[in-house]
C-alpha positions as a printed NumPy array, in Angstrom:
array([[  0.   ,   0.   ,   0.   ],
       [  2.507,   2.593,  -1.062],
       [  1.276,   6.156,  -1.305],
       [ -1.951,   6.903,   0.465],
       [ -2.996,  10.327,   1.593],
       [  0.112,  12.474,   1.303],
       [  0.406,  16.108,   2.246],
       [  0.825,  17.175,  -1.394],
       [ -2.538,  15.588,  -2.303],
       [ -4.371,  17.878,   0.109],
       [ -2.099,  20.921,  -0.149],
       [ -4.181,  24.072,  -0.241],
       [ -7.334,  22.365,   1.01 ],
       [ -8.697,  23.676,   4.248],
       [-10.853,  21.542,   6.51 ],
       [-14.027,  22.162,   4.499],
       [-12.384,  21.206,   1.198],
       [-10.768,  18.141,   2.784],
       [-14.036,  17.022,   4.385],
       [-15.682,  17.182,   0.955],
       [-12.744,  15.48 ,  -0.788],
       [-12.722,  12.565,   1.693],
       [-16.244,  11.494,   0.696],
       [-15.853,   8.356,  -1.411],
       [-12.234,   7.812,  -0.282],
       [-10.965,   4.402,   0.788],
       [ -9.87 ,   4.265,   4.436],
       [ -7.931,   1.32 ,   5.834],
       [ -6.665,   0.915,   9.388],
       [ -4.244,  -1.977,   9.653],
       [ -6.   ,  -3.64 ,   6.698],
       [ -9.586,  -3.098,   7.904],
       [-11.905,  -0.466,   6.451],
       [-14.065,   0.709,   3.579],
       [-15.431,   3.826,   1.89 ],
       [-15.813,   7.102,   3.781],
       [-19.451,   8.225,   3.496],
       [-19.716,  11.064,   6.035],
       [-17.407,  13.8  ,   7.356],
       [-17.441,  17.128,   9.195],
       [-15.054,  20.091,   8.99 ],
       [-13.484,  22.008,  11.886],
       [-11.306,  25.138,  11.528],
       [ -9.213,  27.137,  13.982],
       [-11.605,  30.11 ,  13.944],
       [-14.533,  27.775,  14.675],
       [-15.703,  27.9  ,  18.324],
       [-16.78 ,  24.224,  18.062],
       [-13.241,  23.161,  17.134],
       [-10.65 ,  21.734,  19.517],
       [ -8.15 ,  24.143,  17.944],
       [-10.149,  27.298,  18.723],
       [ -8.142,  28.147,  21.864],
       [ -4.808,  27.315,  20.279],
       [ -2.425,  24.385,  20.533],
       [ -2.032,  22.333,  23.679],
       [ -0.949,  18.878,  24.726],
       [ -4.342,  17.254,  24.039],
       [ -4.785,  18.751,  20.56 ],
       [ -1.146,  18.873,  19.419],
       [ -1.743,  16.516,  16.481],
       [ -4.409,  18.868,  15.111],
       [ -1.646,  21.447,  14.701],
       [  0.642,  18.887,  13.082],
       [  1.32 ,  18.21 ,   9.427],
       [ -1.436,  17.724,   6.859],
       [ -2.369,  14.132,   6.117],
       [ -1.88 ,  12.954,   9.698],
       [ -4.431,  11.658,  12.197],
       [ -5.866,  13.646,  15.052],
       [ -7.468,  11.176,  17.485],
       [ -9.295,  12.353,  20.579],
       [-11.638,  10.912,  23.176],
       [-15.161,  12.321,  23.001],
       [-17.07 ,  12.756,  26.273],
       [-14.473,  10.496,  27.9  ],
       [-16.102,   7.495,  26.213],
       [-15.157,   6.873,  22.587],
       [-12.373,   7.873,  20.232],
       [-12.872,  10.006,  17.132],
       [-10.682,   9.969,  14.011],
       [ -9.826,  13.15 ,  12.108],
       [ -7.538,  13.944,   9.185],
       [ -5.474,  17.131,   9.571],
       [ -5.973,  19.504,   6.625],
       [ -3.518,  22.168,   7.749],
       [ -2.38 ,  23.235,  11.212],
       [ -5.456,  23.874,  13.356],
       [ -7.892,  22.406,  10.811],
       [ -9.195,  18.87 ,  10.46 ],
       [-11.964,  16.741,   8.99 ],
       [-13.784,  14.338,  11.321],
       [-14.643,  10.983,   9.763],
       [-18.24 ,  10.329,  10.901],
       [-19.231,   7.206,   8.944],
       [-17.794,   4.489,   6.726],
       [-19.28 ,   1.837,   4.452],
       [-17.563,  -1.334,   5.788],
       [-15.961,  -3.39 ,   3.007],
       [-12.678,  -4.948,   4.152],
       [-12.205,  -6.966,   7.335],
       [-15.881,  -6.986,   8.264],
       [-15.42 , -10.009,  10.556],
       [-12.755,  -8.152,  12.541],
       [-15.064,  -5.12 ,  12.796],
       [-17.92 ,  -7.315,  14.024],
       [-15.664,  -8.887,  16.66 ],
       [-14.59 ,  -5.447,  17.916],
       [-18.086,  -3.931,  17.906],
       [-20.077,  -7.01 ,  18.875],
       [-23.187,  -5.531,  17.287],
       [-24.466,  -3.479,  14.365],
       [-24.28 ,  -0.841,  13.077],
       [-20.551,  -1.145,  12.537],
       [-19.348,   2.248,  11.301],
       [-22.328,   4.61 ,  11.508],
       [-21.051,   7.379,  13.767],
       [-17.533,   8.395,  14.788],
       [-17.362,   6.295,  17.981],
       [-18.656,   3.142,  16.32 ],
       [-16.302,   3.681,  13.39 ],
       [-13.185,   3.95 ,  15.552],
       [-14.193,   0.947,  17.649],
       [-14.807,  -1.178,  14.531],
       [-11.531,  -0.088,  12.924],
       [ -9.477,  -0.606,  16.079],
       [ -8.313,   3.023,  16.346],
       [ -6.26 ,   3.623,  19.507],
       [ -4.887,   6.749,  21.2  ],
       [ -1.485,   5.725,  19.793],
       [ -2.815,   6.522,  16.29 ],
       [ -2.906,  10.226,  17.223],
       [ -0.378,  12.046,  15.028],
       [  0.222,   9.06 ,  12.729],
       [  0.539,   9.682,   8.995],
       [ -1.97 ,   8.233,   6.555],
       [  0.991,   6.772,   4.657],
       [ -0.019,   3.143,   4.303],
       [  1.886,   1.708,   7.256],
       [ -1.004,   1.55 ,   9.748],
       [ -3.36 ,   4.185,   8.355],
       [ -4.181,   4.543,   4.669],
       [ -6.471,   6.81 ,   2.662],
       [ -6.849,   6.767,  -1.122],
       [ -8.817,   9.735,  -2.414],
       [-11.423,   9.058,  -5.11 ],
       [-10.549,  10.104,  -8.655],
       [-13.864,  11.907,  -9.106],
       [-15.911,  13.809,  -6.568],
       [-19.166,  11.943,  -5.934],
       [-22.531,  13.631,  -5.394],
       [-22.468,  15.159,  -1.91 ],
       [-25.094,  15.792,   0.696],
       [-24.518,  18.964,   2.741],
       [-25.882,  19.802,   6.175],
       [-25.073,  21.217,   9.568],
       [-22.789,  19.428,  11.993],
       [-24.064,  17.083,  14.702],
       [-23.54 ,  16.938,  18.468],
       [-22.018,  20.367,  19.009],
       [-23.284,  23.322,  21.026],
       [-21.413,  26.14 ,  19.22 ],
       [-21.466,  27.203,  15.548],
       [-24.283,  24.739,  14.898],
       [-25.458,  26.54 ,  11.773],
       [-22.326,  25.994,   9.669],
       [-23.05 ,  23.672,   6.709],
       [-19.852,  21.692,   7.239],
       [-21.22 ,  18.145,   7.365],
       [-20.905,  16.148,   4.158],
       [-22.276,  12.792,   3.096],
       [-22.29 ,  10.486,   0.105],
       [-25.627,  10.847,  -1.705],
       [-27.611,   7.603,  -1.598],
       [-25.331,   5.942,   0.975],
       [-26.734,   3.64 ,   3.623],
       [-25.113,   3.856,   7.058],
       [-24.869,   7.613,   7.617],
       [-24.779,   8.562,  11.3  ],
       [-27.988,  10.571,  10.865],
       [-30.094,  11.53 ,   7.852],
       [-29.447,  14.832,   6.1  ],
       [-32.329,  17.322,   5.983]])
């Protein structure tokens, strides 16, 4: 799996552009994964973003190089996987169409749905806190962007209390397994 999501492939894309570009991409985590069908964008000037107050120990990877993972624990319960667009900006991967290693995902999750929602997705894929800051270079984490941009659904982000009106949630039109329907 040489290649993958390299910084030059996303150069110039902010979080919104990256979140759109990731729809339809192939995501593999240690050989398990599928097609990304839902994302959200977060920027440094966004009060809902972990980067809003600047860099710190917990969000250091979000200020790291483009094409690397930013993994954080949400509500102290589940992990969430993001792709850094540029320092202080990232795209959250909200849902995935499972295609490779489904048995492993089922063993990790123990129940369906497998990858509908960021916490379920990271559990099914076996994301760990050690993945924070890792490159999507094919070693453990791999993303292959689609050649063409598929038809996108656009809506407001989910589960946040600030900047709720920003239309920075994107989904694959017609996909089954989105975390929530688009309006």
